[in-house]
XYZ file of C-alpha atoms in Angstrom:
340
model
C 11.086 72.506 22.874
C 10.138 70.463 26.419
C 6.749 68.595 26.016
C 5.714 67.044 29.591
C 4.103 63.657 29.728
C 0.471 63.823 31.644
C 1.671 62.668 34.708
C 2.823 66.333 36.641
C 5.885 65.708 38.480
C 5.197 65.269 42.156
C 8.177 67.040 44.395
C 9.063 66.723 48.102
C 7.914 70.447 49.397
C 11.750 71.822 48.111
C 10.889 71.869 44.264
C 12.909 68.777 43.640
C 10.873 65.595 42.208
C 10.869 62.723 44.350
C 10.976 60.451 41.146
C 13.713 59.574 38.607
C 13.510 62.251 35.420
C 12.981 60.405 32.106
C 14.332 61.932 28.903
C 12.781 60.609 25.704
C 15.168 63.197 23.627
C 14.585 63.502 19.476
C 15.371 65.942 16.880
C 13.404 67.879 15.220
C 11.570 66.220 12.321
C 12.527 62.598 13.560
C 9.003 61.838 14.482
C 9.722 58.774 16.254
C 7.498 60.089 19.495
C 4.984 62.825 18.962
C 3.704 62.001 22.909
C 5.512 60.018 25.388
C 2.122 58.170 26.180
C 3.879 54.496 25.910
C 7.161 55.126 27.811
C 4.565 56.929 30.464
C 2.765 54.537 30.737
C 5.276 51.576 30.604
C 6.990 53.626 33.897
C 3.991 54.872 35.652
C 4.908 55.877 39.181
C 8.333 55.155 38.532
C 9.536 58.617 36.466
C 8.464 61.382 35.220
C 8.757 61.621 31.378
C 9.580 64.516 29.123
C 9.611 64.477 25.114
C 12.718 66.517 24.571
C 13.262 68.068 20.844
C 17.008 68.986 20.444
C 17.670 71.291 17.048
C 21.170 70.944 16.111
C 21.645 74.725 17.340
C 20.815 73.598 20.929
C 22.774 70.581 21.515
C 24.601 72.178 24.303
C 21.205 72.071 26.164
C 22.271 68.410 26.483
C 25.419 69.198 28.258
C 22.923 70.444 31.043
C 20.682 67.236 30.994
C 18.462 67.696 33.730
C 17.598 63.801 33.765
C 18.376 60.893 35.421
C 17.776 58.236 32.270
C 17.863 59.226 28.932
C 15.939 57.372 25.894
C 17.772 58.351 22.538
C 17.140 58.345 19.302
C 19.709 57.856 16.658
C 19.594 61.460 15.035
C 20.787 63.474 18.056
C 24.360 62.205 18.521
C 26.104 62.184 22.213
C 29.743 62.864 22.504
C 32.627 62.681 24.763
C 31.621 66.149 25.759
C 28.381 65.251 27.213
C 29.585 62.534 29.507
C 32.541 65.225 30.665
C 29.772 67.708 32.131
C 26.819 65.706 32.859
C 26.879 64.225 36.496
C 23.187 63.522 36.884
C 22.337 61.065 33.892
C 22.606 57.670 35.016
C 21.985 55.813 32.099
C 21.553 55.960 28.228
C 18.899 53.913 26.552
C 19.717 54.048 22.381
C 16.375 53.697 20.899
C 18.053 51.561 18.214
C 19.739 48.634 17.108
C 23.051 51.321 16.070
C 24.485 53.007 19.102
C 27.407 55.000 16.965
C 25.848 57.725 17.688
C 27.067 57.647 21.295
C 30.256 58.289 22.673
C 30.582 54.592 24.182
C 34.215 55.231 25.928
C 33.585 58.266 27.296
C 30.480 56.845 28.798
C 32.313 53.788 30.327
C 34.781 55.914 31.649
C 32.614 58.821 33.669
C 30.611 55.509 34.500
C 27.853 55.953 32.502
C 25.786 52.938 31.409
C 24.750 52.773 27.898
C 22.047 50.075 26.336
C 20.490 49.487 22.903
C 18.278 47.657 21.417
C 19.054 44.927 18.912
C 16.050 42.638 19.002
C 12.985 44.512 17.686
C 12.553 45.015 13.828
C 14.792 41.857 12.977
C 11.833 40.579 10.374
C 11.021 44.096 9.201
C 14.355 44.396 8.264
C 14.546 41.398 6.894
C 11.565 41.873 4.649
C 12.737 45.660 3.725
C 15.999 44.115 2.572
C 14.000 41.419 0.118
C 11.632 44.432 -0.842
C 14.889 46.141 -2.203
C 15.989 43.148 -4.252
C 13.060 42.005 -5.586
C 12.333 45.762 -6.687
C 16.020 46.174 -8.282
C 15.752 42.902 -9.559
C 12.059 42.371 -11.196
C 13.235 46.516 -12.345
C 9.684 47.693 -10.455
C 10.524 51.437 -10.405
C 11.760 51.485 -14.577
C 8.061 49.952 -15.025
C 6.664 52.161 -12.848
C 8.105 55.106 -14.391
C 7.345 53.402 -17.880
C 3.599 53.177 -16.552
C 3.122 56.877 -15.494
C 4.780 58.298 -18.910
C 1.582 56.255 -20.423
C 3.557 53.482 -21.939
C 2.208 49.448 -22.048
C 4.984 47.287 -22.961
C 6.332 44.185 -21.398
C 9.809 45.015 -22.790
C 10.478 47.955 -20.613
C 11.410 45.403 -18.150
C 14.700 45.384 -19.779
C 17.420 42.845 -18.933
C 15.678 41.491 -15.761
C 17.479 38.317 -14.837
C 15.644 35.476 -12.970
C 16.083 35.325 -9.543
C 15.919 31.128 -8.889
C 20.095 30.057 -8.899
C 21.328 33.506 -8.095
C 24.358 33.841 -5.675
C 23.455 35.486 -2.908
C 26.475 37.361 -0.451
C 25.120 37.830 2.858
C 27.706 40.537 5.228
C 27.126 40.201 8.821
C 25.163 36.795 10.058
C 23.570 38.013 13.196
C 19.814 38.505 13.782
C 18.623 40.606 10.901
C 22.015 38.694 8.267
C 20.034 34.870 9.456
C 16.468 36.460 8.760
C 17.105 37.568 5.094
C 19.084 34.493 4.676
C 16.042 32.247 5.551
C 13.714 34.538 3.441
C 16.218 34.537 0.546
C 16.375 30.463 0.428
C 12.462 30.298 -0.156
C 13.007 32.178 -3.765
C 15.743 29.647 -4.991
C 18.968 31.567 -4.038
C 21.910 30.265 -3.106
C 22.761 31.576 0.006
C 26.498 32.591 1.163
C 27.929 34.785 4.170
C 31.160 36.537 5.477
C 31.135 37.002 9.164
C 34.754 35.528 11.299
C 32.647 36.519 14.279
C 30.678 33.875 13.811
C 30.788 30.269 15.076
C 32.252 27.844 12.730
C 30.498 25.560 11.679
C 27.148 26.983 11.947
C 26.776 27.085 7.841
C 26.097 23.368 8.301
C 23.271 23.821 10.455
C 21.763 26.496 8.124
C 22.104 24.617 4.785
C 24.120 27.689 3.487
C 27.658 28.698 2.525
C 30.593 29.989 4.430
C 33.053 32.759 2.762
C 36.539 33.129 4.685
C 36.839 36.767 3.158
C 34.578 39.783 1.859
C 36.761 39.346 -1.323
C 35.511 36.257 -2.113
C 31.976 37.052 -1.152
C 31.637 40.270 -3.109
C 33.785 38.002 -6.326
C 30.980 34.949 -6.317
C 27.801 37.067 -5.519
C 24.853 38.693 -7.844
C 23.344 39.810 -4.810
C 24.976 41.714 -1.479
C 23.381 42.765 1.448
C 24.987 44.155 4.643
C 24.126 43.448 8.078
C 26.671 44.455 10.547
C 26.998 47.291 13.192
C 28.658 50.647 12.347
C 31.546 50.545 14.121
C 36.123 51.635 13.540
C 36.314 48.059 12.011
C 32.794 48.399 9.485
C 33.294 52.036 8.726
C 33.649 52.078 5.103
C 33.635 48.615 5.357
C 32.921 48.544 1.196
C 34.948 51.035 0.060
C 36.138 51.772 -3.573
C 38.643 48.965 -3.722
C 35.528 46.474 -2.325
C 33.345 47.468 -5.017
C 35.914 47.197 -7.912
C 36.120 43.658 -7.129
C 32.067 43.016 -7.424
C 30.301 40.909 -10.370
C 30.001 43.180 -13.241
C 25.926 43.496 -12.685
C 25.190 42.733 -9.415
C 23.265 44.249 -7.131
C 24.367 45.887 -3.473
C 21.591 46.201 -0.923
C 22.213 48.144 2.504
C 19.710 48.379 5.291
C 22.449 48.719 7.690
C 24.309 51.483 8.726
C 24.969 54.194 5.641
C 28.685 54.866 6.275
C 29.209 50.710 5.795
C 29.247 52.178 2.675
C 31.455 55.035 0.905
C 29.101 56.264 -1.234
C 31.825 58.959 -2.684
C 33.239 55.595 -4.398
C 29.520 54.519 -6.124
C 29.726 56.935 -8.833
C 32.445 55.576 -10.343
C 31.957 51.658 -9.484
C 28.163 52.206 -10.683
C 29.682 53.608 -13.808
C 32.152 50.323 -13.942
C 29.105 48.026 -13.570
C 30.487 46.570 -10.106
C 27.662 46.870 -9.544
C 25.174 47.348 -11.669
C 22.704 48.201 -9.214
C 22.114 49.759 -5.495
C 19.511 49.547 -3.117
C 19.837 52.025 -0.400
C 17.622 52.511 2.959
C 20.577 54.175 4.605
C 23.213 56.379 3.567
C 26.377 58.103 5.258
C 25.309 61.766 5.883
C 21.484 61.240 5.880
C 19.213 62.783 5.587
C 21.879 65.272 3.186
C 22.273 63.190 0.390
C 24.357 63.778 -3.087
C 22.269 65.411 -5.821
C 23.346 62.572 -8.113
C 22.046 59.661 -5.883
C 18.480 60.918 -5.865
C 18.747 60.967 -9.271
C 20.220 58.100 -10.827
C 17.789 55.418 -12.245
C 20.415 52.329 -11.287
C 19.652 53.469 -7.540
C 16.891 52.823 -5.217
C 16.543 54.524 -2.200
C 14.218 54.208 0.989
C 14.443 57.028 3.991
C 16.121 54.713 6.796
C 12.291 53.087 6.842
C 13.567 49.010 7.063
C 13.053 48.851 10.370
C 9.729 50.541 10.455
C 5.998 49.069 11.092
C 3.687 49.810 13.455
C 4.329 47.071 15.972
C 7.819 47.422 15.804
C 8.073 50.935 16.441
C 5.630 50.391 19.666
C 8.530 47.434 20.599
C 11.365 49.462 20.005
C 9.356 51.944 22.536
C 8.641 49.370 24.920
C 11.813 47.806 25.520
C 13.375 50.995 25.811
C 11.258 52.175 28.466
C 10.886 48.600 30.164
C 14.957 49.143 30.386
C 14.469 52.219 31.857
C 12.158 51.143 35.048
C 13.989 47.986 35.425
C 17.328 50.022 35.857
C 15.047 52.152 38.530
C 14.214 49.236 40.015
C 17.720 47.857 40.178
C 16.440 44.836 38.470
C 18.436 42.914 35.676
C 17.591 44.522 31.941
C 16.264 41.680 29.956
C 14.548 44.042 27.296
C 17.946 45.946 26.267
C 21.729 45.192 25.843
C 24.558 46.677 27.845
C 27.561 48.177 25.495
C 29.220 50.077 28.459
Protein backbone atom coordinates (compact mmCIF):
# COMPACT_ATOMS: atom_id res chain seq x y z
CA UNK A 1 0.00 0.00 0.00
CA UNK A 2 1.40 3.38 -0.99
CA UNK A 3 -0.08 6.54 0.45
CA UNK A 4 0.91 9.83 -1.15
CA UNK A 5 1.50 12.92 0.90
CA UNK A 6 -0.95 15.79 0.24
CA UNK A 7 1.43 17.50 -2.20
CA UNK A 8 1.20 16.09 -5.73
CA UNK A 9 4.68 15.51 -7.18
CA UNK A 10 5.61 17.75 -10.08
CA UNK A 11 7.19 16.41 -13.23
CA UNK A 12 9.18 17.91 -16.03
CA UNK A 13 6.85 16.81 -18.79
CA UNK A 14 8.30 13.39 -19.50
CA UNK A 15 6.87 11.68 -16.42
CA UNK A 16 9.95 12.09 -14.25
CA UNK A 17 9.63 13.88 -10.93
CA UNK A 18 11.72 17.00 -10.48
CA UNK A 19 12.03 16.79 -6.70
CA UNK A 20 13.70 13.93 -4.80
CA UNK A 21 11.33 11.14 -3.79
CA UNK A 22 11.36 10.20 -0.09
CA UNK A 23 9.81 6.93 1.06
CA UNK A 24 8.71 6.52 4.67
CA UNK A 25 8.75 2.72 5.08
CA UNK A 26 6.89 0.83 7.80
CA UNK A 27 5.40 -2.63 8.35
CA UNK A 28 1.66 -3.38 8.58
CA UNK A 29 0.52 -2.70 12.12
CA UNK A 30 3.66 -0.74 12.91
CA UNK A 31 1.57 2.30 13.66
CA UNK A 32 4.47 4.71 13.76
CA UNK A 33 3.27 6.81 10.83
CA UNK A 34 -0.38 6.99 9.78
CA UNK A 35 0.22 9.94 7.49
CA UNK A 36 3.55 11.50 6.46
CA UNK A 37 2.38 14.92 7.55
CA UNK A 38 5.37 15.76 9.74
CA UNK A 39 7.81 14.59 7.10
CA UNK A 40 5.97 16.57 4.44
CA UNK A 41 6.05 19.75 6.52
CA UNK A 42 9.77 19.43 7.25
CA UNK A 43 10.72 18.72 3.64
CA UNK A 44 8.30 21.22 2.10
CA UNK A 45 9.09 21.76 -1.58
CA UNK A 46 12.43 19.99 -1.30
CA UNK A 47 11.04 16.46 -1.56
CA UNK A 48 8.01 14.36 -2.49
CA UNK A 49 7.03 12.18 0.44
CA UNK A 50 5.30 8.81 0.20
CA UNK A 51 4.24 6.49 3.01
CA UNK A 52 4.96 2.89 2.00
CA UNK A 53 3.66 -0.05 4.05
CA UNK A 54 5.55 -3.24 3.20
CA UNK A 55 4.06 -6.61 4.25
CA UNK A 56 6.47 -9.48 4.95
CA UNK A 57 5.51 -11.26 1.73
CA UNK A 58 6.19 -8.17 -0.37
CA UNK A 59 9.70 -7.34 0.83
CA UNK A 60 11.02 -7.82 -2.69
CA UNK A 61 9.23 -4.55 -3.55
CA UNK A 62 12.07 -2.79 -1.79
CA UNK A 63 14.51 -4.12 -4.39
CA UNK A 64 12.66 -1.94 -6.88
CA UNK A 65 12.29 1.04 -4.57
CA UNK A 66 11.80 4.12 -6.70
CA UNK A 67 13.03 6.58 -4.13
CA UNK A 68 16.03 8.79 -3.65
CA UNK A 69 15.93 8.71 0.16
CA UNK A 70 14.32 6.31 2.61
CA UNK A 71 13.17 6.86 6.19
CA UNK A 72 13.04 3.31 7.55
CA UNK A 73 11.21 2.04 10.64
CA UNK A 74 12.74 -0.85 12.51
CA UNK A 75 10.23 -3.59 11.67
CA UNK A 76 11.26 -3.59 8.01
CA UNK A 77 14.74 -5.06 7.40
CA UNK A 78 17.01 -4.08 4.52
CA UNK A 79 19.31 -6.98 3.65
CA UNK A 80 22.35 -7.06 1.41
CA UNK A 81 20.22 -7.85 -1.63
CA UNK A 82 18.55 -4.47 -1.39
CA UNK A 83 21.83 -2.61 -1.68
CA UNK A 84 23.04 -4.92 -4.44
CA UNK A 85 19.99 -4.37 -6.63
CA UNK A 86 18.98 -0.80 -5.78
CA UNK A 87 21.10 1.96 -7.24
CA UNK A 88 18.74 4.92 -6.91
CA UNK A 89 18.44 5.32 -3.14
CA UNK A 90 21.21 7.61 -1.91
CA UNK A 91 20.65 7.31 1.84
CA UNK A 92 18.65 5.36 4.41
CA UNK A 93 17.65 7.13 7.62
CA UNK A 94 16.78 4.64 10.35
CA UNK A 95 13.95 6.11 12.40
CA UNK A 96 15.36 4.50 15.53
CA UNK A 97 18.35 4.38 17.81
CA UNK A 98 19.24 0.89 16.61
CA UNK A 99 20.22 0.00 13.06
CA UNK A 100 20.73 -3.76 13.34
CA UNK A 101 17.89 -4.28 10.81
CA UNK A 102 20.05 -2.80 8.02
CA UNK A 103 22.93 -4.56 6.26
CA UNK A 104 25.35 -1.75 7.00
CA UNK A 105 28.42 -3.32 5.40
CA UNK A 106 26.51 -3.98 2.17
CA UNK A 107 25.29 -0.39 2.20
CA UNK A 108 28.83 0.87 2.67
CA UNK A 109 30.06 -1.30 -0.21
CA UNK A 110 27.28 0.01 -2.45
CA UNK A 111 28.02 3.63 -1.54
CA UNK A 112 24.68 4.15 0.20
CA UNK A 113 24.78 6.28 3.33
CA UNK A 114 23.03 4.95 6.44
CA UNK A 115 22.07 7.16 9.39
CA UNK A 116 20.31 6.59 12.71
CA UNK A 117 18.78 8.85 15.37
CA UNK A 118 20.44 8.02 18.71
CA UNK A 119 19.68 11.31 20.44
CA UNK A 120 15.91 11.15 20.79
CA UNK A 121 13.78 9.54 23.50
CA UNK A 122 16.60 9.30 26.04
CA UNK A 123 14.33 10.57 28.80
CA UNK A 124 11.52 8.19 27.90
CA UNK A 125 13.65 5.04 27.84
CA UNK A 126 15.34 5.97 31.11
CA UNK A 127 11.98 6.73 32.75
CA UNK A 128 10.54 3.45 31.45
CA UNK A 129 13.52 1.55 32.84
CA UNK A 130 12.88 3.03 36.28
CA UNK A 131 9.15 2.30 35.96
CA UNK A 132 9.82 -1.37 35.18
CA UNK A 133 12.24 -1.55 38.10
CA UNK A 134 9.77 -0.05 40.57
CA UNK A 135 6.88 -2.14 39.27
CA UNK A 136 8.84 -5.34 39.83
CA UNK A 137 10.46 -4.42 43.13
CA UNK A 138 7.20 -3.09 44.59
CA UNK A 139 5.28 -6.10 43.14
CA UNK A 140 2.74 -3.85 41.42
CA UNK A 141 1.51 -6.50 38.97
CA UNK A 142 0.97 -8.98 41.82
CA UNK A 143 -0.85 -6.40 43.91
CA UNK A 144 -3.03 -5.35 41.00
CA UNK A 145 -4.09 -8.94 40.35
CA UNK A 146 -4.74 -9.47 44.07
CA UNK A 147 -7.09 -6.48 44.18
CA UNK A 148 -8.76 -7.42 40.87
CA UNK A 149 -9.50 -10.81 42.36
CA UNK A 150 -11.33 -9.15 45.25
CA UNK A 151 -8.51 -9.10 47.79
CA UNK A 152 -7.34 -6.26 50.06
CA UNK A 153 -4.43 -7.65 52.04
CA UNK A 154 -1.13 -5.80 52.20
CA UNK A 155 0.68 -9.11 52.61
CA UNK A 156 0.12 -9.75 48.92
CA UNK A 157 3.24 -7.66 48.38
CA UNK A 158 5.11 -10.77 49.62
CA UNK A 159 8.90 -10.38 49.76
CA UNK A 160 9.34 -6.84 48.39
CA UNK A 161 12.83 -5.56 49.29
CA UNK A 162 13.81 -2.03 50.30
CA UNK A 163 15.01 0.02 47.34
CA UNK A 164 17.44 2.24 49.24
CA UNK A 165 20.76 0.48 49.60
CA UNK A 166 20.39 -1.77 46.56
CA UNK A 167 23.19 -2.07 44.02
CA UNK A 168 22.17 -1.21 40.47
CA UNK A 169 24.41 -2.48 37.67
CA UNK A 170 24.24 -0.69 34.32
CA UNK A 171 25.49 -2.47 31.19
CA UNK A 172 26.41 0.28 28.73
CA UNK A 173 26.91 3.82 30.01
CA UNK A 174 25.86 5.77 26.93
CA UNK A 175 23.17 8.44 26.77
CA UNK A 176 20.44 6.22 28.20
CA UNK A 177 22.65 4.37 30.66
CA UNK A 178 23.83 7.69 32.07
CA UNK A 179 20.24 8.97 32.35
CA UNK A 180 19.29 5.79 34.22
CA UNK A 181 22.25 6.21 36.56
CA UNK A 182 21.19 9.75 37.44
CA UNK A 183 17.61 8.65 38.13
CA UNK A 184 18.61 5.57 40.09
CA UNK A 185 20.85 7.55 42.42
CA UNK A 186 17.83 9.63 43.47
CA UNK A 187 16.38 6.46 45.02
CA UNK A 188 19.44 5.96 47.19
CA UNK A 189 20.85 2.99 45.31
CA UNK A 190 24.53 2.29 44.75
CA UNK A 191 25.21 2.54 41.01
CA UNK A 192 27.93 0.64 39.19
CA UNK A 193 28.46 0.09 35.48
CA UNK A 194 30.28 -2.01 32.93
CA UNK A 195 31.28 -0.33 29.67
CA UNK A 196 34.74 -1.07 28.27
CA UNK A 197 34.25 1.65 25.62
CA UNK A 198 33.71 4.49 28.08
CA UNK A 199 36.48 6.84 29.14
CA UNK A 200 38.64 5.87 32.10
CA UNK A 201 37.74 7.98 35.10
CA UNK A 202 34.21 8.86 33.98
CA UNK A 203 32.99 7.18 37.15
CA UNK A 204 34.83 9.75 39.26
CA UNK A 205 32.98 12.65 37.66
CA UNK A 206 29.63 10.90 38.06
CA UNK A 207 30.06 9.53 41.57
CA UNK A 208 29.39 5.94 40.52
CA UNK A 209 31.53 2.80 40.41
CA UNK A 210 33.13 1.03 37.46
CA UNK A 211 33.23 -2.74 37.10
CA UNK A 212 35.99 -4.05 34.84
CA UNK A 213 34.16 -7.16 33.69
CA UNK A 214 30.58 -8.09 32.99
CA UNK A 215 30.91 -11.06 35.31
CA UNK A 216 31.95 -8.81 38.20
CA UNK A 217 28.96 -6.53 37.65
CA UNK A 218 26.45 -9.39 37.36
CA UNK A 219 27.59 -11.06 40.55
CA UNK A 220 27.47 -7.78 42.49
CA UNK A 221 24.20 -6.17 41.38
CA UNK A 222 20.70 -6.53 42.78
CA UNK A 223 19.34 -4.92 39.62
CA UNK A 224 20.90 -5.15 36.15
CA UNK A 225 19.67 -2.92 33.33
CA UNK A 226 20.89 -3.22 29.75
CA UNK A 227 21.58 -0.19 27.52
CA UNK A 228 23.75 -1.34 24.61
CA UNK A 229 23.18 -1.40 20.84
CA UNK A 230 22.73 -4.76 19.13
CA UNK A 231 25.67 -5.92 17.05
CA UNK A 232 27.85 -9.01 16.74
CA UNK A 233 29.56 -8.23 20.04
CA UNK A 234 26.35 -7.77 22.05
CA UNK A 235 24.16 -10.48 20.48
CA UNK A 236 23.22 -12.77 23.40
CA UNK A 237 25.53 -10.77 25.64
CA UNK A 238 23.45 -12.18 28.48
CA UNK A 239 23.22 -15.89 27.81
CA UNK A 240 22.95 -18.92 30.06
CA UNK A 241 26.44 -18.56 31.54
CA UNK A 242 26.02 -14.86 32.26
CA UNK A 243 22.56 -15.24 33.78
CA UNK A 244 23.93 -17.96 36.05
CA UNK A 245 26.36 -15.39 37.48
CA UNK A 246 23.58 -13.04 38.61
CA UNK A 247 22.76 -12.72 42.30
CA UNK A 248 19.96 -14.96 43.56
CA UNK A 249 16.69 -13.03 43.54
CA UNK A 250 18.07 -10.19 41.41
CA UNK A 251 16.16 -8.30 38.72
CA UNK A 252 17.05 -8.02 35.03
CA UNK A 253 15.63 -5.09 32.99
CA UNK A 254 16.09 -4.84 29.23
CA UNK A 255 14.96 -1.74 27.33
CA UNK A 256 17.71 -1.94 24.68
CA UNK A 257 17.34 -4.64 22.00
CA UNK A 258 15.72 -8.02 22.48
CA UNK A 259 18.54 -10.21 21.19
CA UNK A 260 20.99 -8.81 23.75
CA UNK A 261 19.32 -11.30 26.13
CA UNK A 262 19.05 -14.94 25.07
CA UNK A 263 15.37 -15.50 25.80
CA UNK A 264 15.78 -19.28 25.44
CA UNK A 265 18.06 -19.23 28.49
CA UNK A 266 15.53 -17.47 30.72
CA UNK A 267 13.32 -20.42 31.80
CA UNK A 268 16.23 -22.28 33.38
CA UNK A 269 17.66 -19.07 34.83
CA UNK A 270 14.34 -18.07 36.43
CA UNK A 271 13.88 -21.58 37.81
CA UNK A 272 17.25 -21.21 39.51
CA UNK A 273 16.35 -17.71 40.76
CA UNK A 274 19.19 -16.07 38.82
CA UNK A 275 17.57 -13.65 38.13
CA UNK A 276 14.53 -13.88 40.35
CA UNK A 277 12.47 -11.54 38.15
CA UNK A 278 12.70 -10.05 34.69
CA UNK A 279 11.24 -6.90 33.10
CA UNK A 280 11.46 -6.71 29.32
CA UNK A 281 10.36 -4.00 26.93
CA UNK A 282 12.12 -5.78 24.05
CA UNK A 283 12.25 -9.49 23.26
CA UNK A 284 14.18 -11.44 20.67
CA UNK A 285 11.83 -12.34 17.82
CA UNK A 286 9.20 -9.77 18.76
CA UNK A 287 6.32 -9.36 18.16
CA UNK A 288 6.17 -13.17 18.29
CA UNK A 289 6.81 -14.27 21.87
CA UNK A 290 7.11 -17.68 23.55
CA UNK A 291 3.85 -18.51 25.31
CA UNK A 292 5.59 -19.21 28.61
CA UNK A 293 7.05 -15.72 28.61
CA UNK A 294 3.62 -14.10 28.49
CA UNK A 295 2.31 -16.29 31.30
CA UNK A 296 5.20 -16.35 33.78
CA UNK A 297 4.31 -14.18 36.83
CA UNK A 298 7.99 -13.42 37.38
CA UNK A 299 8.16 -11.68 33.99
CA UNK A 300 6.84 -8.17 33.35
CA UNK A 301 6.46 -7.32 29.67
CA UNK A 302 5.77 -4.09 27.81
CA UNK A 303 5.46 -4.01 23.98
CA UNK A 304 8.60 -2.13 22.86
CA UNK A 305 7.06 1.08 24.18
CA UNK A 306 9.92 2.53 26.22
CA UNK A 307 10.87 4.98 23.46
CA UNK A 308 7.42 6.50 23.27
CA UNK A 309 5.87 9.74 24.37
CA UNK A 310 3.87 12.12 22.22
CA UNK A 311 6.90 14.40 22.18
CA UNK A 312 9.55 11.74 21.50
CA UNK A 313 7.73 10.27 18.49
CA UNK A 314 7.31 13.73 16.98
CA UNK A 315 10.99 14.46 17.70
CA UNK A 316 12.10 11.22 16.03
CA UNK A 317 10.07 11.80 12.89
CA UNK A 318 11.19 15.42 12.70
CA UNK A 319 14.87 14.55 13.10
CA UNK A 320 14.68 11.86 10.41
CA UNK A 321 13.00 14.24 7.95
CA UNK A 322 15.47 17.01 8.80
CA UNK A 323 18.33 14.64 7.98
CA UNK A 324 16.85 14.04 4.52
CA UNK A 325 16.38 17.76 3.96
CA UNK A 326 19.99 18.41 4.96
CA UNK A 327 21.20 15.68 2.59
CA UNK A 328 19.17 17.08 -0.28
CA UNK A 329 20.70 20.52 0.37
CA UNK A 330 24.20 19.01 0.60
CA UNK A 331 24.41 20.51 4.10
CA UNK A 332 26.05 18.90 7.16
CA UNK A 333 23.67 16.39 8.76
CA UNK A 334 23.11 17.50 12.34
CA UNK A 335 19.86 15.67 13.17
CA UNK A 336 21.18 12.14 12.63
CA UNK A 337 24.41 10.16 12.97
CA UNK A 338 26.04 8.39 10.04
CA UNK A 339 26.93 4.71 10.46
CA UNK A 340 27.88 3.91 6.84
